[in-house]
CSV table of C-alpha atoms in Angstrom, one decimal:
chain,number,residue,atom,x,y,z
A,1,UNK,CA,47.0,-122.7,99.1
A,2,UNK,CA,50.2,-120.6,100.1
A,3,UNK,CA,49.2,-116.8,98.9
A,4,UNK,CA,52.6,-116.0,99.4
A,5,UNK,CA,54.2,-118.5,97.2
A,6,UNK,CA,51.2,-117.4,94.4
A,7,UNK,CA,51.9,-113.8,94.7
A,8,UNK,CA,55.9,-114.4,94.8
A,9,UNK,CA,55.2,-116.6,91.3
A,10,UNK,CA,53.0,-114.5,89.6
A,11,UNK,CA,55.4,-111.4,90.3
A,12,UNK,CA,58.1,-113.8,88.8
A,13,UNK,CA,55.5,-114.2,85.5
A,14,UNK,CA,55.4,-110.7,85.2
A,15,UNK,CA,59.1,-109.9,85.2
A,16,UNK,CA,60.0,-112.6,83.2
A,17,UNK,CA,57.3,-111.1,80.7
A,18,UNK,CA,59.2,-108.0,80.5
A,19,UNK,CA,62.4,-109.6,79.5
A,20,UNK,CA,61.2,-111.9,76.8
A,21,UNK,CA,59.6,-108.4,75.7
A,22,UNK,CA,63.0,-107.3,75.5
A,23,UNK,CA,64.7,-107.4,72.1
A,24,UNK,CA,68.1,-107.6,73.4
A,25,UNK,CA,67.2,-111.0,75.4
A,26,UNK,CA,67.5,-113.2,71.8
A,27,UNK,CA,71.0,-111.8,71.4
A,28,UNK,CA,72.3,-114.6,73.4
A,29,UNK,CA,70.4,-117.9,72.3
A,30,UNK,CA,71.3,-119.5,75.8
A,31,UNK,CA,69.5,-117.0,77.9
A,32,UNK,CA,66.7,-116.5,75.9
A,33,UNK,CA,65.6,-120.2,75.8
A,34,UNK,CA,66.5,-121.1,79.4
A,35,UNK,CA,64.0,-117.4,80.2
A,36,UNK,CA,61.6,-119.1,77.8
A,37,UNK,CA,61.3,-122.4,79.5
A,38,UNK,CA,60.5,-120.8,82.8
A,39,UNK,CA,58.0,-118.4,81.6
A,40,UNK,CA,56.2,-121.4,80.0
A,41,UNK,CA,55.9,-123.2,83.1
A,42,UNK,CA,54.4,-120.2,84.7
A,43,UNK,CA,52.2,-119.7,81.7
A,44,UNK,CA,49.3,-122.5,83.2
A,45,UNK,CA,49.5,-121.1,86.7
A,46,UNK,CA,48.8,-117.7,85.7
A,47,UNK,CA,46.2,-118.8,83.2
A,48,UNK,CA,44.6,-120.5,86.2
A,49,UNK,CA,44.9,-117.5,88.7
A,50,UNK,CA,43.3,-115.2,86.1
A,51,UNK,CA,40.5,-118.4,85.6
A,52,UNK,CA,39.9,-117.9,89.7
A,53,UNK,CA,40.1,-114.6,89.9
A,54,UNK,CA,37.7,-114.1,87.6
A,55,UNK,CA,35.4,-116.3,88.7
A,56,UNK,CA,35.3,-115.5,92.3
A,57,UNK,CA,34.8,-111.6,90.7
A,58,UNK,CA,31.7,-112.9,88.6
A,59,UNK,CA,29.9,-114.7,91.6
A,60,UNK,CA,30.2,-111.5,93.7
A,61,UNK,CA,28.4,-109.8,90.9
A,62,UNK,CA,25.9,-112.6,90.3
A,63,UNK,CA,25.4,-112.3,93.9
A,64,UNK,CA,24.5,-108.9,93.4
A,65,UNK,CA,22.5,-109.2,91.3
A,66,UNK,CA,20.7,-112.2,92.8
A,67,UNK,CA,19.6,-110.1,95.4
A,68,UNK,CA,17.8,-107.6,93.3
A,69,UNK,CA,16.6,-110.1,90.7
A,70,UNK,CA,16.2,-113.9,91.3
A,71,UNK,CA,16.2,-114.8,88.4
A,72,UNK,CA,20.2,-114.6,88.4
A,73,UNK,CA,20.4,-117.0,91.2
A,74,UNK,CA,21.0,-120.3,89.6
A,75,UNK,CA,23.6,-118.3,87.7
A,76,UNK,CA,25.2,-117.5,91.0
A,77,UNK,CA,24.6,-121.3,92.2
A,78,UNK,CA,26.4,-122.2,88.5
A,79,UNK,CA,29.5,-120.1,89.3
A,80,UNK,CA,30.1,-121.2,92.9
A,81,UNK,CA,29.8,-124.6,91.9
A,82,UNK,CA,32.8,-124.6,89.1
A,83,UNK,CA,35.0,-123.0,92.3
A,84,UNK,CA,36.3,-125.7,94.0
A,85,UNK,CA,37.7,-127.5,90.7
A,86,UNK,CA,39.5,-124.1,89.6
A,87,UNK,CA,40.8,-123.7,93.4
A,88,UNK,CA,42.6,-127.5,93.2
A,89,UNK,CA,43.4,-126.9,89.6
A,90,UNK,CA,45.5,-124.1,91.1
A,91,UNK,CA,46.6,-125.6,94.0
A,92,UNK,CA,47.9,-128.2,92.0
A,93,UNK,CA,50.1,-125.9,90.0
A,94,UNK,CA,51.8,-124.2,93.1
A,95,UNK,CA,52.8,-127.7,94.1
A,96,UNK,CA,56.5,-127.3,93.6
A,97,UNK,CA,57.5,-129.5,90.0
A,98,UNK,CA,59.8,-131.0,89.3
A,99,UNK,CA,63.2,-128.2,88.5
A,100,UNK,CA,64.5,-130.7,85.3
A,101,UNK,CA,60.8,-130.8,83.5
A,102,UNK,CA,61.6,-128.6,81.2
A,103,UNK,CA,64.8,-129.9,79.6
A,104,UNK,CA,65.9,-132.1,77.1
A,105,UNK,CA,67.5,-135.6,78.2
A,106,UNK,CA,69.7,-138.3,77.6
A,107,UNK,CA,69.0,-141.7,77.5
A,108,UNK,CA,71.3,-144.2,77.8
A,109,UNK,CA,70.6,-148.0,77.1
A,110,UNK,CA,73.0,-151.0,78.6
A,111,UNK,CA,72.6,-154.7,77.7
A,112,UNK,CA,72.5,-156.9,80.5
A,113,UNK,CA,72.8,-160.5,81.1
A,114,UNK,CA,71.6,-162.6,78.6
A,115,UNK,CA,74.5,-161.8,75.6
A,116,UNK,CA,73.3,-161.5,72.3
A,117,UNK,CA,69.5,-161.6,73.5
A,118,UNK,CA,69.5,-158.6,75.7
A,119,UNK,CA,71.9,-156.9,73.0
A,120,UNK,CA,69.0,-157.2,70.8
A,121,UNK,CA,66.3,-156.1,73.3
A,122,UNK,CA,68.1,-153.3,73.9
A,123,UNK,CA,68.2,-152.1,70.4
A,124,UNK,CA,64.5,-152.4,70.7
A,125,UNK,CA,64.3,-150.2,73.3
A,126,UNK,CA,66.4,-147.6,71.4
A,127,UNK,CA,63.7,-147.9,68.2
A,128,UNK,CA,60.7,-147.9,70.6
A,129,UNK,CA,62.0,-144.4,72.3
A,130,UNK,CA,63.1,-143.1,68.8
A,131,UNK,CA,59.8,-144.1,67.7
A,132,UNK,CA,57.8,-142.6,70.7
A,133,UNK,CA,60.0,-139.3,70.3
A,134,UNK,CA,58.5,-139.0,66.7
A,135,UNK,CA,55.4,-139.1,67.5
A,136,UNK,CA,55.5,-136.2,69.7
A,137,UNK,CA,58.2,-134.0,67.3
A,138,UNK,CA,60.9,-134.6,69.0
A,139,UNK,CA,64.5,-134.2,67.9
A,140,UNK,CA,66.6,-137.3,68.5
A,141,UNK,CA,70.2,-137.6,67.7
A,142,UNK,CA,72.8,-140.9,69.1
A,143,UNK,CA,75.3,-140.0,70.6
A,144,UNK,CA,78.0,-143.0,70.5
A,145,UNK,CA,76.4,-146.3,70.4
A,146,UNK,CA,78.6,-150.3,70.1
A,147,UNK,CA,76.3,-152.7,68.2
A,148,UNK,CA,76.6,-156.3,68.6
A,149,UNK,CA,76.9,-158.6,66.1
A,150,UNK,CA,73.3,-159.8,65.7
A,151,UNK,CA,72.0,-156.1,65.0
A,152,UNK,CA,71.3,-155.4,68.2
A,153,UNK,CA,73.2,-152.7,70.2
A,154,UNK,CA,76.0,-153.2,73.4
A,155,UNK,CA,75.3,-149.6,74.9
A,156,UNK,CA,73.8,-147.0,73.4
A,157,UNK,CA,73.1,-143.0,74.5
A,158,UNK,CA,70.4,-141.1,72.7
A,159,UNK,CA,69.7,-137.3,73.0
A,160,UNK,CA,66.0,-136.7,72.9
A,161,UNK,CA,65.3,-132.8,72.4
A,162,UNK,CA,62.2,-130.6,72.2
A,163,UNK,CA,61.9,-128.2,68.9
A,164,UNK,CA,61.5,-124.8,70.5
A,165,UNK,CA,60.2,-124.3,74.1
A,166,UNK,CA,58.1,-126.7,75.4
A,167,UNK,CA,54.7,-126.1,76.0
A,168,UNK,CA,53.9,-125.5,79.7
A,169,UNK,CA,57.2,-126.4,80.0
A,170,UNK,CA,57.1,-130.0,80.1
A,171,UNK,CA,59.9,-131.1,78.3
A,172,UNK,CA,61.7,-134.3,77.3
A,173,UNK,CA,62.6,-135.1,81.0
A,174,UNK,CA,58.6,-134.2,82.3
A,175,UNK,CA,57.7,-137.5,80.0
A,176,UNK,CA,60.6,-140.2,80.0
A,177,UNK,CA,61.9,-139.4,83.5
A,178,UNK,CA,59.9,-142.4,84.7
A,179,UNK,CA,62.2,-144.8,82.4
A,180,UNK,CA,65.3,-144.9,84.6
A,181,UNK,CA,65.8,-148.6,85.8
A,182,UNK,CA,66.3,-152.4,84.5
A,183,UNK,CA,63.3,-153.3,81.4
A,184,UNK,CA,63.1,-157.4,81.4
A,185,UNK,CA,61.7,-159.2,78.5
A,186,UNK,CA,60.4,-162.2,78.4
A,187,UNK,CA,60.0,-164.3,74.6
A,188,UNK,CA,61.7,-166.5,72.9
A,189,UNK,CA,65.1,-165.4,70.7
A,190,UNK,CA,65.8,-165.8,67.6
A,191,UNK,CA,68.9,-167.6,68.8
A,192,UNK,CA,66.9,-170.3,70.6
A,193,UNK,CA,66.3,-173.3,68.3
A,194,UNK,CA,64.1,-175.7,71.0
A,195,UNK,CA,61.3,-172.7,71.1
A,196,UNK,CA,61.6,-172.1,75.0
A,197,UNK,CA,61.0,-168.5,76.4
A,198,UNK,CA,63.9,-167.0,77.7
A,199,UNK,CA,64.3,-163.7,80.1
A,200,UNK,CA,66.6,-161.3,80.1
A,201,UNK,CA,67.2,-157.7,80.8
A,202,UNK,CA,68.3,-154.4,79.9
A,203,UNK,CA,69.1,-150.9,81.9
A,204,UNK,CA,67.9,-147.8,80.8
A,205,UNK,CA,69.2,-144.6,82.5
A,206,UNK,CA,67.8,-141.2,81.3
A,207,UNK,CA,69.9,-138.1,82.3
A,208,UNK,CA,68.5,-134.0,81.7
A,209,UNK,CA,70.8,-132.8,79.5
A,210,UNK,CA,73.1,-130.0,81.2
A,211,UNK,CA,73.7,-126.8,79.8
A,212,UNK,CA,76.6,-124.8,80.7
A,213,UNK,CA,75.5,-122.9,83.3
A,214,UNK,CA,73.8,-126.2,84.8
A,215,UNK,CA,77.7,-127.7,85.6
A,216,UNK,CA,81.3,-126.4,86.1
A,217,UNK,CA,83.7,-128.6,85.3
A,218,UNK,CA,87.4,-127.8,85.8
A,219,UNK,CA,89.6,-129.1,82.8
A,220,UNK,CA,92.2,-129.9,85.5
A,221,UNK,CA,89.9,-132.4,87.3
A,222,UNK,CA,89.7,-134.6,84.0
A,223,UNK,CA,91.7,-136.9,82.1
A,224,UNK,CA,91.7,-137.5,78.6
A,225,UNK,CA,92.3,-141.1,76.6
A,226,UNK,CA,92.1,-141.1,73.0
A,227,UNK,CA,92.1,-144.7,71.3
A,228,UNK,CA,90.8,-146.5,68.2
A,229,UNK,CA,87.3,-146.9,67.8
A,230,UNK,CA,85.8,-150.7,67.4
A,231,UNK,CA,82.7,-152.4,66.2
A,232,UNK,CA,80.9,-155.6,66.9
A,233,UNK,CA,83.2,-158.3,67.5
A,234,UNK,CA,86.2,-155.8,68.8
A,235,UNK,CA,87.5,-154.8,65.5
A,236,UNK,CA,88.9,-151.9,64.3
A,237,UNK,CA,87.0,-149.4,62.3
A,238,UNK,CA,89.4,-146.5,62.1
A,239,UNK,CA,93.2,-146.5,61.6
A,240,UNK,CA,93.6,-143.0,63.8
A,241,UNK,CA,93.1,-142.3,67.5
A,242,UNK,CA,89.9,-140.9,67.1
A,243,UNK,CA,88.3,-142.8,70.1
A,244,UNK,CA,88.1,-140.3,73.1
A,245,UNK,CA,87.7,-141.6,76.8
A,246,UNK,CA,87.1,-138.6,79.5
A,247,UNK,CA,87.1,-139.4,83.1
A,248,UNK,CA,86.2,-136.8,85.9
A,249,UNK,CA,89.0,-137.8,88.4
A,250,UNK,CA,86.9,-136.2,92.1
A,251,UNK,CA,83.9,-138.1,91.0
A,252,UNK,CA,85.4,-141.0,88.9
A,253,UNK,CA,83.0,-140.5,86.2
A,254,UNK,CA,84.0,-142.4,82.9
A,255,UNK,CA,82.8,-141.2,79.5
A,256,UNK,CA,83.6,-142.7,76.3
A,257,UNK,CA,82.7,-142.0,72.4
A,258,UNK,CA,83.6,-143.1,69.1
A,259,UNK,CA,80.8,-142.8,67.2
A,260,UNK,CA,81.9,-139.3,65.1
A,261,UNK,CA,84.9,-139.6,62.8
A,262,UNK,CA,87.5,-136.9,64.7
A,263,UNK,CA,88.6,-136.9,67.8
A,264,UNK,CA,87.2,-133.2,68.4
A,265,UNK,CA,83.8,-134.0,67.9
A,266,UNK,CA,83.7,-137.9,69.7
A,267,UNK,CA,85.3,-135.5,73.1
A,268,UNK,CA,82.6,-132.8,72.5
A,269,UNK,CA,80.3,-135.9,72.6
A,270,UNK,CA,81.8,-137.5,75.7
A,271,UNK,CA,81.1,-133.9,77.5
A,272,UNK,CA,77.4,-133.8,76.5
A,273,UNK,CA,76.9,-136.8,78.9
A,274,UNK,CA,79.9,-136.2,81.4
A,275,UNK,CA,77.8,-133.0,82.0
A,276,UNK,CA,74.4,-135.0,82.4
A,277,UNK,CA,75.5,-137.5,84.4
A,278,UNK,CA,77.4,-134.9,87.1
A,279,UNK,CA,73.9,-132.8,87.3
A,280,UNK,CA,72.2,-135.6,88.1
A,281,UNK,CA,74.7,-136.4,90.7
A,282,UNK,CA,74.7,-133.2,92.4
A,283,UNK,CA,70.8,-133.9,92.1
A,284,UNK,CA,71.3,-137.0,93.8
A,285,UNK,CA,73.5,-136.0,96.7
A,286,UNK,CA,71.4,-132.5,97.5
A,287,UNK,CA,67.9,-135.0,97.9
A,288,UNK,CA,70.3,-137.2,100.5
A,289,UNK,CA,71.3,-134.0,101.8
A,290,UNK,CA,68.1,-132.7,102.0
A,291,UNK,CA,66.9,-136.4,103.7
A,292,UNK,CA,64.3,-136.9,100.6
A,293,UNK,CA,62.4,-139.7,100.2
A,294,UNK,CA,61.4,-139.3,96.8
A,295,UNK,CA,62.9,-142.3,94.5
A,296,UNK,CA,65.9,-141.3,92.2
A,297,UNK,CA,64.1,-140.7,88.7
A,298,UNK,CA,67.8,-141.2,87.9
A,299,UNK,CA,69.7,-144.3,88.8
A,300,UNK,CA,72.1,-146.8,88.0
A,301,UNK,CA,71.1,-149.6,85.2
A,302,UNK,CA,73.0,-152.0,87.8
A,303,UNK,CA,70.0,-152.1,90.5
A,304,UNK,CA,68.5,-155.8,90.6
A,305,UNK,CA,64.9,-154.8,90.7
A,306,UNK,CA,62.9,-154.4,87.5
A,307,UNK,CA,60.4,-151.7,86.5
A,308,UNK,CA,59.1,-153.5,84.0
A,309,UNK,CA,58.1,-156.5,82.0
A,310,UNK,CA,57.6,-157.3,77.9
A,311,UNK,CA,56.0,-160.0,78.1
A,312,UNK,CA,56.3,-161.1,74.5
A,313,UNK,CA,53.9,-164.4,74.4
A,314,UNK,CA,51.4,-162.7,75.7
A,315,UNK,CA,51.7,-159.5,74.2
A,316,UNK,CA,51.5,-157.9,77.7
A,317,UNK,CA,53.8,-154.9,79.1
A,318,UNK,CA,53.6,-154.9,83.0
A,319,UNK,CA,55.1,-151.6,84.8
A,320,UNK,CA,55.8,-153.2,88.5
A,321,UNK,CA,56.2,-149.8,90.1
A,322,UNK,CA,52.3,-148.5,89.9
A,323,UNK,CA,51.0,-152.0,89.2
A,324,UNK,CA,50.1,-150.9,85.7
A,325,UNK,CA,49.3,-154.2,82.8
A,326,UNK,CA,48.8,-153.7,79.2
A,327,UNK,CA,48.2,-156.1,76.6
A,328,UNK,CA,49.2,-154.2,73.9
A,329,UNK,CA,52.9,-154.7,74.2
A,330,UNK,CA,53.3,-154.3,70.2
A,331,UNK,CA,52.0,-150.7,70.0
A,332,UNK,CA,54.4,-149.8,73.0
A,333,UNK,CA,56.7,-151.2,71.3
A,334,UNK,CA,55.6,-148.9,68.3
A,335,UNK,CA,56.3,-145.7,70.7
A,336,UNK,CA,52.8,-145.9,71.8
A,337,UNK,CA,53.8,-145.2,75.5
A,338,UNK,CA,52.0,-142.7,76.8
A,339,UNK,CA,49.1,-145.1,77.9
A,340,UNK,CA,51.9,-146.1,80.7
A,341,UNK,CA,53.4,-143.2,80.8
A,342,UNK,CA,50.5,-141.4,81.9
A,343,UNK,CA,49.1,-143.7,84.2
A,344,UNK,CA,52.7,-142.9,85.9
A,345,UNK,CA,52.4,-139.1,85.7
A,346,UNK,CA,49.0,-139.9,87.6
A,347,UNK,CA,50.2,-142.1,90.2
A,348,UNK,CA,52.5,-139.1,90.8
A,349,UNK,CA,50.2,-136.2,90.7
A,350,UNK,CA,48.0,-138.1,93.4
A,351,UNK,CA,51.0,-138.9,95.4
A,352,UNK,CA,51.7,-134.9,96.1
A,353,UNK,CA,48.9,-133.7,96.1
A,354,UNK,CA,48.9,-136.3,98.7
A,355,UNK,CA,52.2,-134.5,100.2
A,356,UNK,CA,53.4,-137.8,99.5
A,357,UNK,CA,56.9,-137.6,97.5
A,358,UNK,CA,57.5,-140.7,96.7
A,359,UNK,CA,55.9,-142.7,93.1
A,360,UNK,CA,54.2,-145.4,94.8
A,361,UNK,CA,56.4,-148.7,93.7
A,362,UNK,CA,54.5,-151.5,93.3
């Protein structure tokens, strides 16, 4: 257990304290919830300093008082015993988190091969996060989405937000992070008439949202496209230019929207997700930079290999990456995740504590 890095955090709990104290703080919205966020992911680690602290100050005592009376001694015995699962509990909590925990993200859903079938499986996806975001209070909004004509949906993005400051701060991002990568299904589709099963796949990529201090973007560096928005099938749904295409010419980043009905709102839209999708490439290139292993927890919905599997004959959902299997695919599929979702967050909790930075894969 690094004192330092305990003493340097608790000092930082304390200061930041102060300024939430501070009535002047809330005049700027911004501020005062990014300030928020931090002091709630201190809040457990100096909950579980105090915890130790105390304890370690009552077993000195019990001690003590051991000595003059024994009848205090299985008191002391008690005390000692609870230390060493406050003393990991703690150590746990210094190991450094994840910086992006806290904050709200973007998900973005592709249909892949299999046409109108993975069009559909994708819209699935997009009710099964909505649904899951419910269930824990979330605020979810879409952002621009192109269905397809069976009902299900081309390419979709999906802001999932946190009301307030998150507890402990573990945000949007501390939960669906693991999401990132290509979701197969396997059943049959309602556009199969001989019964066979069919696979088929869809990519899921989930971005923290960036605030403004998060990413500078030069206006210079982008250029702007406005055109008429479509719908399924390719045609027209508005007789103005409302459409709005930004591309960030150093990175060649392309953003399109066309979901809102001006062109103001569809390019403030577009700059909600150019500004994702730059922090977590300047996430991306400071982990290469910094030579760390740890897998992206953002990457592109183009990889070949799969995380996971819906198995819909069988009602199974399979998560390849930790070797998880559940047969209770039509709950996850409910927004029931967190069975999966947990057993990730464990697989990655034993992994650094492990000083292992890597999710184990398979």
């Amino acid at each position: 257990m690094s004192s330092e890095r305990l003493a340097a955090l608790l000092d930082e709990y304390a200061e930041l304290e102060k300024r939430l104290a501070d009535p002047a703080i809330h005049a700027d919205q911004g501020t005062a919830r990014r300030v928020g966020r931090r002091y709630a992911e201190l809040v457990p680690l100096n909950k579980a300093a105090g915890e130790l602290e105390q304890a370690r100050a009552d077993l000195v005592a019990a001690r003590e008082l051991a000595a003059e009376d024994p009848s205090f001694a299985a008191e002391a015995e008690s005390i000692a015993a609870g230390l060493p699962a406050l003393e990991e509990r703690l150590a746990e909590l210094l190991i450094p988190r994840d910086p992006h925990d806290a904050k709200d993200v973007i998900v973005e859903i592709k249909a892949g091969e299999g046409g109108e079938e993975s069009a559909l499986f994708a819209g699935d996806l997009l009710r099964m996060y909505t649904r899951y975001a419910e269930r824990h209070g979330w605020l979810t909004e879409v952002i621009d989405a192109q269905d397809s004509d069976l009902g299900g949906v081309k390419d979709v993005s999906l802001a999932i937000k946190t009301k307030g400051v998150p507890e402990g701060g573990n945000g949007v991002w501390s939960r669906l992070k693991w999401e990132g990568g290509v979701h197969r299904v396997q059943r049959v589709p309602v556009t199969e008439s001989q019964g066979r099963i069919h696979t088929s796949a869809a990519g899921v990529l989930v971005l923290p949202e960036a605030e403004d201090v998060d990413v500078t973007i030069d206006p210079n560096e982008l250029r702007i496209d406005v055109f008429r928005s479509s719908g399924p099938g390719g045609q027209s749904v508005n007789t103005t230019d409302s459409a709005v295409r930004i591309t960030h010419v150093p990175t060649g980043i392309v953003v399109s929207c066309q979901n809102e009905k001006s062109q103001l709102q569809n390019r403030e839209q577009a700059m909600r997700i150019l500004r994702a999708r730059l922090l977590a490439a300047a996430q991306e290139q400071a982990n290469a930079a910094a030579s760390d292993a740890r897998k992206a927890q953002v990457r592109t919905v183009d990889r070949s290999e799969r995380i996971r599997t819906y198995n819909y004959p069988q009602n199974r959902i399979t998560d390849h990456r930790i070797g998880y299997t559940a047969y209770n695919l039509d709950l996850a599929l409910a927004g029931e995740l967190d069975g999966v979702l947990d057993a990730l967050a464990e697989a990655d909790r034993a992994a650094r504590l492990a000083g292992d930075t890597e999710l184990t894969r398979r």
